[in-house]
mmCIF file of C-alpha atoms and ligand atoms in Angstrom:
data_model
loop_
_atom_site.group_PDB
_atom_site.id
_atom_site.type_symbol
_atom_site.label_atom_id
_atom_site.label_comp_id
_atom_site.label_asym_id
_atom_site.label_seq_id
_atom_site.Cartn_x
_atom_site.Cartn_y
_atom_site.Cartn_z
ATOM 1 C CA MET A 1 -1.333 -23.023 2.468
ATOM 2 C CA ILE A 2 -0.958 -22.449 6.210
ATOM 3 C CA SER A 3 -4.161 -23.079 8.177
ATOM 4 C CA ASP A 4 -2.627 -23.127 11.666
ATOM 5 C CA LYS A 5 0.618 -22.142 13.380
ATOM 6 C CA PHE A 6 1.442 -23.247 16.927
ATOM 7 C CA GLU A 7 4.563 -22.801 19.066
ATOM 8 C CA ASN A 8 4.883 -24.877 22.235
ATOM 9 C CA LYS A 9 6.825 -24.014 25.413
ATOM 10 C CA GLU A 10 9.916 -25.837 24.152
ATOM 11 C CA GLY A 11 9.969 -23.629 21.027
ATOM 12 C CA THR A 12 8.822 -26.314 18.593
ATOM 13 C CA ILE A 13 6.736 -24.784 15.836
ATOM 14 C CA THR A 14 4.040 -26.866 14.172
ATOM 15 C CA LEU A 15 2.356 -25.650 11.031
ATOM 16 C CA THR A 16 -0.796 -27.244 9.693
ATOM 17 C CA VAL A 17 -0.935 -26.820 5.941
ATOM 18 C CA ASP A 18 -3.522 -27.622 3.317
ATOM 19 C CA ASP A 19 -1.906 -29.709 0.614
ATOM 20 C CA LEU A 20 -2.976 -32.078 -2.119
ATOM 21 C CA THR A 21 -3.384 -34.917 0.426
ATOM 22 C CA GLY A 22 -5.767 -32.932 2.654
ATOM 23 C CA ASP A 23 -3.662 -31.524 5.445
ATOM 24 C CA THR A 24 -0.165 -32.128 6.732
ATOM 25 C CA LYS A 25 1.784 -31.029 9.803
ATOM 26 C CA ILE A 26 5.152 -29.381 9.332
ATOM 27 C CA ILE A 27 7.225 -29.703 12.484
ATOM 28 C CA MET A 28 10.301 -27.653 13.351
ATOM 29 C CA SER A 29 11.917 -28.234 16.743
ATOM 30 C CA LYS A 30 14.291 -25.767 18.366
ATOM 31 C CA GLY A 31 17.128 -28.225 17.742
ATOM 32 C CA MET A 32 16.297 -28.188 14.052
ATOM 33 C CA PHE A 33 16.420 -24.383 13.983
ATOM 34 C CA SER A 34 19.974 -24.522 15.343
ATOM 35 C CA ARG A 35 20.981 -26.616 12.319
ATOM 36 C CA MET A 36 19.142 -24.378 9.822
ATOM 37 C CA SER A 37 20.433 -21.110 8.420
ATOM 38 C CA PRO A 38 19.376 -18.022 10.450
ATOM 39 C CA ASP A 39 17.399 -16.940 7.358
ATOM 40 C CA VAL A 40 15.024 -19.893 7.749
ATOM 41 C CA GLU A 41 14.271 -18.997 11.370
ATOM 42 C CA LYS A 42 13.474 -15.444 10.193
ATOM 43 C CA VAL A 43 11.157 -16.779 7.486
ATOM 44 C CA VAL A 44 9.370 -19.043 9.980
ATOM 45 C CA LYS A 45 8.831 -16.183 12.478
ATOM 46 C CA GLY A 46 7.210 -14.141 9.694
ATOM 47 C CA LEU A 47 4.858 -16.867 8.446
ATOM 48 C CA VAL A 48 1.173 -15.970 8.597
ATOM 49 C CA TYR A 49 -2.118 -17.826 8.230
ATOM 50 C CA ASP A 50 -3.260 -18.440 4.631
ATOM 51 C CA GLU A 51 0.069 -17.865 2.945
ATOM 52 C CA VAL A 52 1.475 -20.412 0.524
ATOM 53 C CA ILE A 53 4.848 -21.962 1.364
ATOM 54 C CA GLY A 54 7.118 -24.790 0.358
ATOM 55 C CA ALA A 55 8.733 -27.193 2.858
ATOM 56 C CA LYS A 56 11.675 -29.553 2.523
ATOM 57 C CA GLY A 57 12.351 -32.320 5.050
ATOM 58 C CA LYS A 58 11.830 -35.872 6.175
ATOM 59 C CA VAL A 59 8.356 -37.340 5.887
ATOM 60 C CA ALA A 60 7.213 -39.106 9.068
ATOM 61 C CA LYS A 61 5.874 -42.645 9.037
ATOM 62 C CA GLY A 62 2.291 -42.625 7.791
ATOM 63 C CA GLY A 63 3.016 -39.548 5.677
ATOM 64 C CA LYS A 64 0.960 -37.087 7.756
ATOM 65 C CA ALA A 65 3.865 -34.958 9.001
ATOM 66 C CA ILE A 66 7.130 -33.512 7.739
ATOM 67 C CA PHE A 67 10.139 -32.788 9.951
ATOM 68 C CA ALA A 68 11.277 -29.718 8.064
ATOM 69 C CA SER A 69 14.841 -28.761 7.274
ATOM 70 C CA ASP A 70 13.911 -25.783 5.093
ATOM 71 C CA ILE A 71 10.909 -23.519 4.520
ATOM 72 C CA VAL A 72 10.572 -21.293 1.484
ATOM 73 C CA GLU A 73 8.183 -18.509 0.600
ATOM 74 C CA PRO A 74 7.343 -17.672 -3.037
ATOM 75 C CA ASP A 75 9.541 -14.524 -2.702
ATOM 76 C CA MET A 76 11.292 -12.493 -5.376
ATOM 77 C CA PRO A 77 14.013 -13.703 -7.730
ATOM 78 C CA HIS A 78 17.484 -12.288 -6.972
ATOM 79 C CA ASP A 79 18.041 -11.083 -10.519
ATOM 80 C CA PHE A 80 15.043 -8.815 -11.132
ATOM 81 C CA VAL A 81 16.021 -5.844 -13.284
ATOM 82 C CA SER A 82 13.734 -2.839 -12.972
ATOM 83 C CA ASN A 83 12.464 -0.789 -15.903
ATOM 84 C CA LYS A 84 13.540 2.811 -16.393
ATOM 85 C CA ALA A 85 12.057 5.603 -18.483
ATOM 86 C CA LYS A 86 13.981 7.086 -21.396
ATOM 87 C CA GLU A 87 12.849 10.619 -20.611
ATOM 88 C CA ASP A 88 13.787 12.687 -17.567
ATOM 89 C CA VAL A 89 10.278 12.869 -16.072
ATOM 90 C CA TYR A 90 8.881 12.615 -12.552
ATOM 91 C CA ALA A 91 5.996 10.771 -10.930
ATOM 92 C CA VAL A 92 4.433 11.984 -7.682
ATOM 93 C CA PHE A 93 3.212 9.342 -5.229
ATOM 94 C CA THR A 94 0.533 10.335 -2.781
ATOM 95 C CA SER A 95 -2.620 9.113 -1.008
ATOM 96 C CA ASP A 96 -4.995 9.581 1.908
ATOM 97 C CA PHE A 97 -6.177 13.147 1.329
ATOM 98 C CA HIS A 98 -9.332 12.492 3.397
ATOM 99 C CA ILE A 99 -11.092 15.483 1.851
ATOM 100 C CA GLY A 100 -14.236 16.243 3.856
ATOM 101 C CA SER A 101 -12.625 15.456 7.215
ATOM 102 C CA ILE A 102 -12.229 18.304 9.696
ATOM 103 C CA LEU A 103 -8.586 17.199 9.799
ATOM 104 C CA PHE A 104 -8.012 17.488 6.028
ATOM 105 C CA LEU A 105 -4.924 19.689 5.732
ATOM 106 C CA GLN A 106 -6.189 22.107 3.103
ATOM 107 C CA LYS A 107 -3.422 24.688 3.542
ATOM 108 C CA GLU A 108 -0.741 22.028 3.080
ATOM 109 C CA PHE A 109 -2.615 20.540 0.119
ATOM 110 C CA GLU A 110 -2.746 23.997 -1.466
ATOM 111 C CA ASN A 111 1.027 24.297 -0.955
ATOM 112 C CA PHE A 112 1.272 21.058 -2.936
ATOM 113 C CA LEU A 113 -1.007 22.456 -5.687
ATOM 114 C CA ASP A 114 1.029 25.687 -5.783
ATOM 115 C CA TRP A 115 4.203 23.638 -6.199
ATOM 116 C CA LEU A 116 2.675 21.734 -9.128
ATOM 117 C CA ASN A 117 1.796 25.136 -10.632
ATOM 118 C CA LEU A 118 5.459 26.193 -10.334
ATOM 119 C CA LYS A 119 4.768 28.735 -7.592
ATOM 120 C CA ASN A 120 7.063 27.236 -4.947
ATOM 121 C CA ASN A 121 10.517 25.811 -4.277
ATOM 122 C CA ARG A 122 11.907 22.832 -6.188
ATOM 123 C CA ILE A 123 10.608 24.052 -9.531
ATOM 124 C CA ASP A 124 13.391 21.932 -11.077
ATOM 125 C CA ILE A 125 11.304 18.881 -10.150
ATOM 126 C CA ALA A 126 7.826 20.405 -10.474
ATOM 127 C CA GLU A 127 8.323 21.345 -14.129
ATOM 128 C CA LYS A 128 9.164 17.717 -14.961
ATOM 129 C CA VAL A 129 6.174 16.126 -13.182
ATOM 130 C CA LYS A 130 4.096 14.173 -15.681
ATOM 131 C CA TYR A 131 2.159 11.812 -13.431
ATOM 132 C CA ILE A 132 0.452 11.880 -10.023
ATOM 133 C CA LEU A 133 -0.632 8.576 -8.521
ATOM 134 C CA VAL A 134 -3.105 8.694 -5.627
ATOM 135 C CA ALA A 135 -3.410 5.388 -3.733
ATOM 136 C CA GLY A 136 -6.825 5.775 -2.140
ATOM 137 C CA ASP A 137 -8.771 7.564 0.598
ATOM 138 C CA ILE A 138 -9.330 10.590 -1.616
ATOM 139 C CA VAL A 139 -12.255 11.576 0.595
ATOM 140 C CA ASP A 140 -13.000 10.777 4.245
ATOM 141 C CA GLY A 141 -16.294 9.100 3.312
ATOM 142 C CA VAL A 142 -19.461 8.780 5.326
ATOM 143 C CA GLY A 143 -20.270 6.101 7.915
ATOM 144 C CA VAL A 144 -16.841 4.478 7.664
ATOM 145 C CA TYR A 145 -16.574 4.167 11.481
ATOM 146 C CA PRO A 146 -18.946 4.886 14.415
ATOM 147 C CA HIS A 147 -19.645 8.598 15.104
ATOM 148 C CA GLN A 148 -17.599 9.685 12.076
ATOM 149 C CA ASP A 149 -20.134 12.494 11.476
ATOM 150 C CA LYS A 150 -18.590 14.428 14.405
ATOM 151 C CA GLU A 151 -15.260 14.508 12.555
ATOM 152 C CA LEU A 152 -16.595 15.599 9.163
ATOM 153 C CA ALA A 153 -16.480 19.111 7.722
ATOM 154 C CA LEU A 154 -18.585 17.876 4.768
ATOM 155 C CA SER A 155 -21.077 15.219 5.799
ATOM 156 C CA ASP A 156 -22.352 14.568 2.265
ATOM 157 C CA ILE A 157 -20.316 12.125 0.151
ATOM 158 C CA TYR A 158 -21.276 13.932 -3.090
ATOM 159 C CA LYS A 159 -20.035 17.239 -1.678
ATOM 160 C CA GLN A 160 -16.802 15.558 -0.556
ATOM 161 C CA TYR A 161 -16.113 14.340 -4.122
ATOM 162 C CA ASP A 162 -17.203 17.706 -5.584
ATOM 163 C CA PHE A 163 -14.680 19.502 -3.389
ATOM 164 C CA ALA A 164 -12.021 16.876 -4.216
ATOM 165 C CA ALA A 165 -12.690 17.474 -7.934
ATOM 166 C CA GLU A 166 -12.431 21.246 -7.435
ATOM 167 C CA LEU A 167 -9.008 20.860 -5.792
ATOM 168 C CA ILE A 168 -7.747 18.262 -8.284
ATOM 169 C CA SER A 169 -8.862 20.487 -11.187
ATOM 170 C CA ARG A 170 -6.141 22.909 -10.056
ATOM 171 C CA ILE A 171 -3.481 20.359 -11.065
ATOM 172 C CA PRO A 172 -2.047 21.441 -14.450
ATOM 173 C CA GLU A 173 -3.837 19.635 -17.288
ATOM 174 C CA ASP A 174 -0.621 18.250 -18.767
ATOM 175 C CA ILE A 175 -0.124 16.084 -15.648
ATOM 176 C CA GLU A 176 -1.927 12.722 -15.750
ATOM 177 C CA VAL A 177 -3.672 12.003 -12.433
ATOM 178 C CA ILE A 178 -4.422 8.371 -11.567
ATOM 179 C CA LEU A 179 -6.934 7.882 -8.763
ATOM 180 C CA SER A 180 -7.364 4.541 -7.030
ATOM 181 C CA PRO A 181 -9.836 4.011 -4.152
ATOM 182 C CA GLY A 182 -9.227 3.148 -0.495
ATOM 183 C CA ASN A 183 -11.377 1.956 2.398
ATOM 184 C CA HIS A 184 -12.771 5.484 2.971
ATOM 185 C CA ASP A 185 -13.937 5.925 -0.631
ATOM 186 C CA ALA A 186 -17.430 5.173 -1.892
ATOM 187 C CA VAL A 187 -16.680 1.673 -3.159
ATOM 188 C CA ARG A 188 -17.333 -1.806 -1.746
ATOM 189 C CA ILE A 189 -15.166 -2.870 1.200
ATOM 190 C CA SER A 190 -14.125 -6.213 -0.338
ATOM 191 C CA GLU A 191 -10.919 -6.228 -2.341
ATOM 192 C CA PRO A 192 -10.329 -5.877 -5.214
ATOM 193 C CA GLN A 193 -12.242 -2.605 -5.147
ATOM 194 C CA LEU A 194 -13.694 -1.133 -8.304
ATOM 195 C CA LYS A 195 -12.923 2.396 -9.473
ATOM 196 C CA ILE A 196 -14.885 5.281 -7.944
ATOM 197 C CA SER A 197 -18.083 5.514 -9.965
ATOM 198 C CA LYS A 198 -19.524 8.382 -11.984
ATOM 199 C CA LYS A 199 -22.534 8.343 -9.642
ATOM 200 C CA PHE A 200 -20.434 9.593 -6.720
ATOM 201 C CA ALA A 201 -17.798 11.622 -8.513
ATOM 202 C CA PRO A 202 -19.196 12.834 -11.869
ATOM 203 C CA LYS A 203 -16.730 15.735 -12.079
ATOM 204 C CA PHE A 204 -13.718 13.374 -12.177
ATOM 205 C CA TYR A 205 -15.198 11.912 -15.360
ATOM 206 C CA ASP A 206 -15.264 15.341 -17.016
ATOM 207 C CA MET A 207 -11.528 15.907 -16.505
ATOM 208 C CA LYS A 208 -9.380 14.698 -19.402
ATOM 209 C CA ASN A 209 -6.247 14.211 -17.281
ATOM 210 C CA VAL A 210 -7.965 12.225 -14.487
ATOM 211 C CA HIS A 211 -7.960 8.438 -14.799
ATOM 212 C CA LEU A 212 -9.922 6.262 -12.383
ATOM 213 C CA VAL A 213 -8.616 2.773 -11.644
ATOM 214 C CA GLY A 214 -9.476 0.018 -9.148
ATOM 215 C CA ASN A 215 -7.600 -1.126 -6.051
ATOM 216 C CA PRO A 216 -5.200 -2.792 -6.612
ATOM 217 C CA ALA A 217 -4.155 -1.555 -10.053
ATOM 218 C CA TYR A 218 -1.120 -1.883 -12.303
ATOM 219 C CA VAL A 219 -0.147 1.404 -13.929
ATOM 220 C CA THR A 220 2.626 1.770 -16.498
ATOM 221 C CA MET A 221 4.283 5.155 -16.958
ATOM 222 C CA GLU A 222 7.025 5.518 -19.606
ATOM 223 C CA GLY A 223 7.733 1.779 -19.250
ATOM 224 C CA VAL A 224 7.916 1.871 -15.411
ATOM 225 C CA ASN A 225 5.357 -0.441 -13.798
ATOM 226 C CA VAL A 226 3.697 0.600 -10.550
ATOM 227 C CA LEU A 227 1.440 -1.628 -8.497
ATOM 228 C CA MET A 228 -0.939 0.646 -6.602
ATOM 229 C CA TYR A 229 -2.535 -0.911 -3.525
ATOM 230 C CA HIS A 230 -4.201 1.187 -0.844
ATOM 231 C CA GLY A 231 -2.893 -1.129 1.857
ATOM 232 C CA GLU A 232 -5.669 -2.287 4.142
ATOM 233 C CA ALA A 233 -3.932 -5.652 4.555
ATOM 234 C CA LEU A 234 -1.035 -3.838 6.241
ATOM 235 C CA ASP A 235 -3.155 -3.765 9.435
ATOM 236 C CA ASN A 236 -3.292 -7.571 9.588
ATOM 237 C CA LEU A 237 0.392 -7.998 8.738
ATOM 238 C CA ILE A 238 1.500 -5.480 11.379
ATOM 239 C CA ARG A 239 -0.653 -7.280 13.972
ATOM 240 C CA ALA A 240 0.568 -10.751 13.023
ATOM 241 C CA ILE A 241 4.314 -10.419 12.483
ATOM 242 C CA PRO A 242 6.616 -9.560 15.404
ATOM 243 C CA GLY A 243 8.798 -6.523 14.717
ATOM 244 C CA LEU A 244 6.454 -4.790 12.244
ATOM 245 C CA SER A 245 4.993 -1.396 13.151
ATOM 246 C CA TYR A 246 2.870 1.462 11.837
ATOM 247 C CA SER A 247 5.884 3.764 11.917
ATOM 248 C CA ALA A 248 7.775 1.685 9.309
ATOM 249 C CA PRO A 249 5.119 0.543 6.791
ATOM 250 C CA GLU A 250 7.802 -0.252 4.213
ATOM 251 C CA LYS A 251 8.888 -3.262 6.294
ATOM 252 C CA ALA A 252 5.351 -4.634 6.207
ATOM 253 C CA MET A 253 5.204 -3.903 2.455
ATOM 254 C CA LYS A 254 8.258 -6.146 1.980
ATOM 255 C CA GLU A 255 6.028 -9.035 3.059
ATOM 256 C CA PHE A 256 3.874 -8.395 -0.036
ATOM 257 C CA LEU A 257 6.833 -9.437 -2.158
ATOM 258 C CA LYS A 258 8.051 -12.289 0.048
ATOM 259 C CA LYS A 259 4.586 -13.789 0.073
ATOM 260 C CA ARG A 260 3.807 -12.555 -3.468
ATOM 261 C CA HIS A 261 0.374 -11.445 -2.299
ATOM 262 C CA LEU A 262 -1.149 -8.110 -1.289
ATOM 263 C CA SER A 263 -3.417 -9.646 1.357
ATOM 264 C CA PRO A 264 -1.609 -12.785 2.492
ATOM 265 C CA ILE A 265 -3.819 -13.220 5.577
ATOM 266 C CA TYR A 266 -7.315 -13.873 4.240
ATOM 267 C CA ALA A 267 -9.482 -10.806 4.777
ATOM 268 C CA ASP A 268 -12.552 -9.419 3.074
ATOM 269 C CA ILE A 269 -11.727 -10.597 -0.434
ATOM 270 C CA PHE A 270 -14.412 -10.598 -3.108
ATOM 271 C CA PRO A 271 -15.028 -14.220 -4.221
ATOM 272 C CA SER A 272 -13.586 -14.824 -7.667
ATOM 273 C CA GLU A 273 -11.875 -17.618 -9.595
ATOM 274 C CA LYS A 274 -8.882 -15.402 -10.278
ATOM 275 C CA ASP A 275 -6.871 -14.102 -7.330
ATOM 276 C CA TYR A 276 -6.537 -10.395 -8.127
ATOM 277 C CA LEU A 277 -4.375 -9.785 -5.052
ATOM 278 C CA SER A 278 -1.589 -12.218 -5.885
ATOM 279 C CA ILE A 279 1.524 -10.601 -7.344
ATOM 280 C CA GLU A 280 2.209 -12.563 -10.500
ATOM 281 C CA ASN A 281 3.950 -9.803 -12.455
ATOM 282 C CA ILE A 282 6.740 -8.114 -10.561
ATOM 283 C CA PRO A 283 6.292 -4.325 -10.569
ATOM 284 C CA ASP A 284 9.107 -1.762 -10.412
ATOM 285 C CA VAL A 285 7.322 0.116 -7.621
ATOM 286 C CA ILE A 286 4.659 -0.805 -5.087
ATOM 287 C CA LEU A 287 2.763 2.237 -3.861
ATOM 288 C CA SER A 288 0.601 2.006 -0.743
ATOM 289 C CA GLY A 289 -0.944 4.403 1.758
ATOM 290 C CA HIS A 290 -3.478 3.608 4.470
ATOM 291 C CA VAL A 291 -1.173 3.825 7.503
ATOM 292 C CA HIS A 292 -0.596 7.601 7.035
ATOM 293 C CA ALA A 293 3.146 7.301 7.627
ATOM 294 C CA ILE A 294 5.688 7.886 4.911
ATOM 295 C CA GLY A 295 8.136 5.051 4.290
ATOM 296 C CA TYR A 296 10.603 3.816 1.709
ATOM 297 C CA ASP A 297 12.641 0.687 1.131
ATOM 298 C CA ASN A 298 13.998 -1.276 -1.774
ATOM 299 C CA TYR A 299 13.649 -5.040 -1.874
ATOM 300 C CA ARG A 300 15.507 -6.903 -4.604
ATOM 301 C CA ASN A 301 15.218 -3.936 -6.971
ATOM 302 C CA VAL A 302 11.551 -3.141 -6.286
ATOM 303 C CA HIS A 303 10.854 0.252 -4.698
ATOM 304 C CA LEU A 304 8.415 0.090 -1.787
ATOM 305 C CA ILE A 305 6.808 3.456 -1.147
ATOM 306 C CA ASN A 306 4.236 4.444 1.434
ATOM 307 C CA SER A 307 3.023 7.889 0.615
ATOM 308 C CA GLY A 308 1.828 9.360 3.907
ATOM 309 C CA CYS A 309 -1.293 11.567 3.963
ATOM 310 C CA PHE A 310 -2.855 15.053 3.974
ATOM 311 C CA GLN A 311 -4.816 14.536 7.173
ATOM 312 C CA GLY A 312 -3.934 15.558 10.735
ATOM 313 C CA ARG A 313 -3.789 13.077 13.627
ATOM 314 C CA THR A 314 -7.192 11.544 14.287
ATOM 315 C CA LYS A 315 -8.557 10.569 17.708
ATOM 316 C CA PHE A 316 -8.374 6.944 16.645
ATOM 317 C CA GLN A 317 -4.687 7.326 15.781
ATOM 318 C CA GLU A 318 -4.079 9.029 19.132
ATOM 319 C CA GLU A 319 -5.737 6.142 20.973
ATOM 320 C CA MET A 320 -3.727 3.608 18.984
ATOM 321 C CA GLY A 321 -0.468 5.551 19.446
ATOM 322 C CA HIS A 322 0.008 6.054 15.680
ATOM 323 C CA VAL A 323 1.909 9.146 14.639
ATOM 324 C CA PRO A 324 1.096 10.195 11.066
ATOM 325 C CA THR A 325 3.569 12.085 8.861
ATOM 326 C CA PRO A 326 1.260 14.393 6.891
ATOM 327 C CA ALA A 327 2.065 16.650 3.926
ATOM 328 C CA LYS A 328 5.209 14.758 2.911
ATOM 329 C CA VAL A 329 5.180 13.579 -0.682
ATOM 330 C CA PRO A 330 7.632 11.189 -2.369
ATOM 331 C CA VAL A 331 8.517 11.945 -5.975
ATOM 332 C CA MET A 332 10.491 9.684 -8.303
ATOM 333 C CA ASN A 333 12.552 10.431 -11.352
ATOM 334 C CA LEU A 334 11.387 7.664 -13.693
ATOM 335 C CA LYS A 335 14.660 7.725 -15.644
ATOM 336 C CA THR A 336 17.124 7.495 -12.746
ATOM 337 C CA HIS A 337 14.764 6.055 -10.102
ATOM 338 C CA ASP A 338 16.006 8.719 -7.655
ATOM 339 C CA ILE A 339 13.383 9.319 -4.977
ATOM 340 C CA THR A 340 12.991 12.652 -3.158
ATOM 341 C CA TRP A 341 10.641 13.426 -0.269
ATOM 342 C CA LEU A 342 9.095 16.870 -0.500
ATOM 343 C CA ASP A 343 7.544 18.559 2.528
ATOM 344 C CA PHE A 344 4.447 20.716 2.049
ATOM 345 C CA GLY A 345 4.012 21.440 5.758
ATOM 346 C CA GLU A 346 2.451 24.805 6.561
ATOM 347 C CA ASN A 347 5.708 26.710 6.915
ATOM 348 C CA SER A 348 7.844 24.746 4.514
ATOM 349 C CA GLN A 349 7.174 26.584 1.246
HETATM 350 FE FE1 FE2 B 401 -6.429 6.832 5.036
#
């Protein structure tokens, strides 16, 4: 496990890793990079603190350092075959409604509800929707960041969930809705996060087609496995790895699979003997939100989907230069794995 990473002026990279002997240095000089495959250099540039790696090379005298000739991450096998449904049904992937915020895009969200009720374009897809997965930040929450009260239309968390339940109750009852929490929901900050409780959202518990799960959560629909993870760790990955950005979250999501962990850089993780954030079972889809920008990629047969949001651009996002892509919703045919992005923008329906 990497505890330190240092690059000197000459381009030599030294990793300090925890291993069974205590700690060891892994040294890679620039000259060594020139003899390695370009893939290894790419892997090394993307290494982050706390991730688990393997190293091959020559052990230095005294055994406290390795001059590495190869570095490997846990990564994905090359021969993963994804699961497909037998029936021609669709799943909708969405997140980050931020209900209760003054920037919640109610009109656009109602366009989405109308579509699900077969009142809009693309009825060919809408009539086959059987599942809606929501990857967190259902409400905007209360006290999530300083002076948030100035940006809230509903400043009471109970009223935020009541209104969310009212809107979600307009989803046809034959569609199963799976709700997972995010960092704005009324759950603990540490991951894994537990499902939203009955105390805060009693109305969700009265709806037969609403299912509350934790974050992260594995959900299986018609044999297709989806790993839902809100995505708070994307912030740390985007900060740490050169070339990653908020406008292409799918590239950061690829790191989940390369490192086989949803929060490779240690963050606020709830202490537990089992690591609930490691990716032991390979899913067919990873669904995240959090960055409010839609994104899609496929890595070794796993679909990586970031589902955007239903919230306008916040002051914080303006200051940070983030441009959200609201009201765009990816849908997937679970039989063919075809993915379509639908736009519920104000004038689109
Ligand atoms: Fe969010």
